[in-house]
Amino acid sequence: SRLRCSLRHVAAARVYRGSAARALAPLAVRANSTAPGGRSADELIVQLRQIVEKDSTAGLHQLANEWFTRADVDASRALEAPELASLMKDVGLPLQGGEVQAFFDYFDKDKGGTITYDEFTQILRGDMPQFAASLAFMNQYRGHYPSNLVSMKNELSLYDKEELGEWMESLNSVIEEHGSLKARFLVGEVVDEAVRKGVNIAPAITTPMLNTIPASAEPEYPGDLAMERLISNLVRWNAAVMVSDGNKRASGVGGHIGTFASMCDIWEVGMNHFFRGKGYGGGKGDQIYMQGHAAPGAYARAYLEQRLSLEKVMNFRQEVDGNGVSSYPHPRLMPDFWENPTVSMGIGPLAAVTQARFFRYLHLRGLADTSGSRVWCFIGDGEMDEPESIYAIARAGYERLNNLIMILNCNYQRLDGPVRGNSKVIQEFEGVFRGAGFDAIKLVWGDAWTKLIESDPEGKLIDILERTPDGDCQRYAAKQDGALIRKELFEDHGIGSMVAHWSDEELLAAFMQPGGHDHKKIYAAFHQAAKNAESGGRPTAILAKTLKGYSLATFQGRNTVHQQKTMKDQEMMDFRTVLNIPLSDDQLKAGGAGLGGEFFRNPGPDSPEVKYMLERREALGGCYPLRVPAKVSGLFDLPDSSHYAIFDAGNPKPMSTTMAFANLLRRLMKQGDFGKRIAPMVTDEARTFGMNAFFHEFKIHAPFGQHYTPVDHDSLMKYSEAPDGQMLQEGISEAGAMCTWIACGTSYASQGCPILPFFIYYSMFGFQRVGDFIWQAADARARGFLLGATAGRTTLNGEGLQHQDGHSLLWGMSNPAVIGWDPAFAYELSYVIEDGIQKMWGEDKDLIYYISVYNENFPMPPVPEVKTLGLSAKEACLKGLYKFAEAPAGKKHTVRLIGSGSIMKQVLNAVDLLAEYDVGCEIWSATNIGELNREAQRKERYARLHPMEQPPSFWVKDCLGDFDGVTVFSSDNITQYPQLIEKYIGGSCVILGTDGFGRSDTREKLRRFFEIDQESITVAALSALSRQGKIEPEVAIGAMAKFGITHDRPDITMDDCIPQY
């Protein structure tokens, strides 16, 4: 009932939240009821509103509670007149005589004899105010608007009124004589020229909806245009057939036909003239981030190049048997082909930006020549809805990444419908890119439509096109009706004569060939983008208008095109005819039955088409996509073990594992060539992690240097930035930092230049916040370290619910490439880092080491000499579990205590408390629960599939299985994490953890609340011993009384949501 009341309070607050003015909004006009000699209903409603407003939320809660107390009596949720009168009396509005019925009738709009709560609150609230904006904005100019303070300008001494008047007179004259479009061009050119001359003025963020590069400025096309169009048709055909055939033979595998059909021509122009392969020089070629849904296009080209077999492409999305290709760009699944994962949405653009930035980082630090490496990123216009995409644009702009080219595939369609059906997506995105500092190149119209526009000096057609919403443009493409286009774009606007010389078929053909499908205009845009990359000072965005499902007559432009997975026989025949593919109707019908290879077309290695393709790729440095990872293990000498033994002797001076990490990392960064290849990374808060000394010693990477004097310039650990700085200070963006981490961690493949990233951050903002990017890192086969600092739900004590992490290690288990560690002591941490470096760089394993590090200071113990099943503490530690201390002799009872992370200190403190009850403790440290579980799973699978053999042993069972006593496991993680090994622990096992929401308090109080402190560990052990019959229950009860541990544990976050026992 308390939960129900809480929900009602929320509902009531939503209804009444706002100012008193809104609460007293006028009622809709209705027949008023007035009791004879009493107050009118209007007067009563005003008084009721005043009562509610006076007590604000409290009054609302009382009203809601009183209402449902009455309504719940008969479960009707509605009130009759006497109940309403009683309610009004209780809230301070007693009704007299005829006022009761009059007031009731006022609310009982349907005359049903009862009032529902919704009816009551709606009338009490009054009519909603009209929303401020309406669809009128559709026809407004979409740029910046003059300030409402324009009248103030005449009062500024900076302005010469007479001179300003002359400028205004000239502008008005142009508008009157030549129209607003001519004025727009002239003013735009004046502003652009002012910018070129160094005047500090912002240019317009949108330009007329024309191709940025006019036909007269287009460079000569350098290739065999007819041949390249033929190749485009072959690639487009095979890509579509791959998806359709795969779904006919294996229904439900999915795939996408429409996306690559829309970007095929852009892809092919890039492949034939711009995208640099690994052997180009000035780096290891370009990096390309392809739209994930367009992956069949890359396979289709590789099939023609003889790099993928017919069997491979026929098994699109059928990979289990090892003979297929992956759904999207997945290096983890195709390690010799793909380099950059781009699905899910938004991860590609941000990864591309950080990759471009990282190439510059390598170059400025002298680690690799990346002068010839560009980054090309294909983005769907619907993908621009992702916040990562927008952040990526802003970051690329302020970083001035001239080596970045973003290609926006503007086919106007998301997965379900239009991207911006009511507006102009190309104009919108031009403003976004130009506002961020990009050179935006619009690639809107094909050759025939461009000539039509250029024949209209008054700009009437451009004005019409800019006012035609994208949703209508999509409709024209889908309907494929020249007469419809003629009527709605030309005749309805009085310019029908402009296209009188064209038939409906010719008009349709011109409209259906936008800039993104015109090879010459694509080349012109790419050519300018490449020039910008060589000598420009800012990134480039190409905004290409395309048609989703281009050349697929029954798919093209329709809202359902994204869901089209197969083609019917007639659709394939029409598609073949459009693309001029040499296949007969009989061949298509036979293939349509699922025979597959009959209708894939590959003219063979000696054909003119394939020879041309391979010649062009050879000139550009080789085929693409291609992944060529360096064998890191043969490149460097790794630091010897002595560097990791610095904590073996222990330290009586209190320190945290976070500080131990900073000390070790600083030492490693000084180890010659290896140390130079370490990339320490933070998202601000380096001081929190003890890394402020790195600022001055290793410098923060800043490509343009430091052009200011820092406030702490006279201190030893001053904030120092430099172009060759080693430390990556990523700003407050875990997503951006994670993408930079991926660029670092995959550099051994992208540039053949290994970099080892160490990214340290607040652990709560890792897997929980950027889990998708960590998954992307695993897919990309990135190698490196993630340090979840300030870990533990009770160790980071003051930050509260949003910061206190107790589940990242469990979350990490969902990622097969992540090895998650929870070290308690400095020497454990050091061993883990040594092991990770050896695995990743010494053995070339594509792994991610996630390590929880804590901010609690305590004396660090030396490495124990106790052996664990014959292994040293170091060897056993790296297996995930080791014995820290033997149980003392002479105690009546023995229990096993296991701890991890910062709670290991509580475990050790519990030893003395249990000794008072004649209980000795055997102590274990669990450094890696996840790997213990994974090993157990592997061995259990082996045993399951080899029933005739003796089941193989595994570490956790060997260590903990042969035991019939009590084991207590306590950690600063939720209990589900240690429960991963619970079934392998012999005897009675009690797991203590930090389930529930975090909150702020002292560590002592938080640990008592979650029952993971030394006293709770003691009570847990005694209680379990009593259940085994080894001690009396009164002993455990007495310990509870002594330590002040009770059953009652009020929890404001969940008491209303869970049963109480």
PDB file of N, CA and C in Angstrom, residues 87 388 486 505 691 716 719 722 795 800 862 910 1046:
ATOM      1  N   LEU A  87     -14.406  14.606   1.657  1.00  0.00           N
ATOM      2  CA  LEU A  87     -13.025  14.912   1.263  1.00  0.00           C
ATOM      3  C   LEU A  87     -12.758  16.410   1.361  1.00  0.00           C
ATOM      4  N   GLU A 388      26.720  10.634 -29.197  1.00  0.00           N
ATOM      5  CA  GLU A 388      28.149  10.461 -29.484  1.00  0.00           C
ATOM      6  C   GLU A 388      28.521  11.073 -30.830  1.00  0.00           C
ATOM      7  N   ARG A 486       6.607  17.231 -61.479  1.00  0.00           N
ATOM      8  CA  ARG A 486       6.359  18.402 -62.318  1.00  0.00           C
ATOM      9  C   ARG A 486       5.290  19.292 -61.674  1.00  0.00           C
ATOM     10  N   GLU A 505       9.486  11.389 -68.005  1.00  0.00           N
ATOM     11  CA  GLU A 505      10.552  10.400 -67.777  1.00  0.00           C
ATOM     12  C   GLU A 505      11.892  11.081 -67.593  1.00  0.00           C
ATOM     13  N   MET A 691      48.237  11.247  -9.756  1.00  0.00           N
ATOM     14  CA  MET A 691      49.020  11.355 -10.990  1.00  0.00           C
ATOM     15  C   MET A 691      49.345  12.791 -11.351  1.00  0.00           C
ATOM     16  N   LEU A 716      56.164  22.908  -8.249  1.00  0.00           N
ATOM     17  CA  LEU A 716      56.942  21.792  -8.769  1.00  0.00           C
ATOM     18  C   LEU A 716      56.121  20.933  -9.718  1.00  0.00           C
ATOM     19  N   TYR A 719      50.947  22.433 -14.128  1.00  0.00           N
ATOM     20  CA  TYR A 719      50.138  21.906 -15.233  1.00  0.00           C
ATOM     21  C   TYR A 719      50.847  22.255 -16.537  1.00  0.00           C
ATOM     22  N   ALA A 722      52.203  20.148 -23.885  1.00  0.00           N
ATOM     23  CA  ALA A 722      53.194  20.223 -24.955  1.00  0.00           C
ATOM     24  C   ALA A 722      52.755  19.335 -26.112  1.00  0.00           C
ATOM     25  N   THR A 795      33.986   1.878  -0.057  1.00  0.00           N
ATOM     26  CA  THR A 795      35.337   2.454   0.044  1.00  0.00           C
ATOM     27  C   THR A 795      35.343   3.892  -0.435  1.00  0.00           C
ATOM     28  N   GLY A 800      28.177   8.890  -2.580  1.00  0.00           N
ATOM     29  CA  GLY A 800      26.762   8.553  -2.648  1.00  0.00           C
ATOM     30  C   GLY A 800      26.389   7.622  -3.779  1.00  0.00           C
ATOM     31  N   PRO A 862      53.816  -7.514   3.503  1.00  0.00           N
ATOM     32  CA  PRO A 862      54.750  -8.152   2.570  1.00  0.00           C
ATOM     33  C   PRO A 862      54.104  -9.371   1.924  1.00  0.00           C
ATOM     34  N   ALA A 910      38.963  -9.343  11.431  1.00  0.00           N
ATOM     35  CA  ALA A 910      38.033 -10.293  12.036  1.00  0.00           C
ATOM     36  C   ALA A 910      38.759 -11.464  12.697  1.00  0.00           C
ATOM     37  N   THR A1046      21.868  -5.875  14.409  1.00  0.00           N
ATOM     38  CA  THR A1046      20.465  -6.251  14.554  1.00  0.00           C
ATOM     39  C   THR A1046      19.892  -6.672  13.214  1.00  0.00           C
TER      40      THR A1046
END
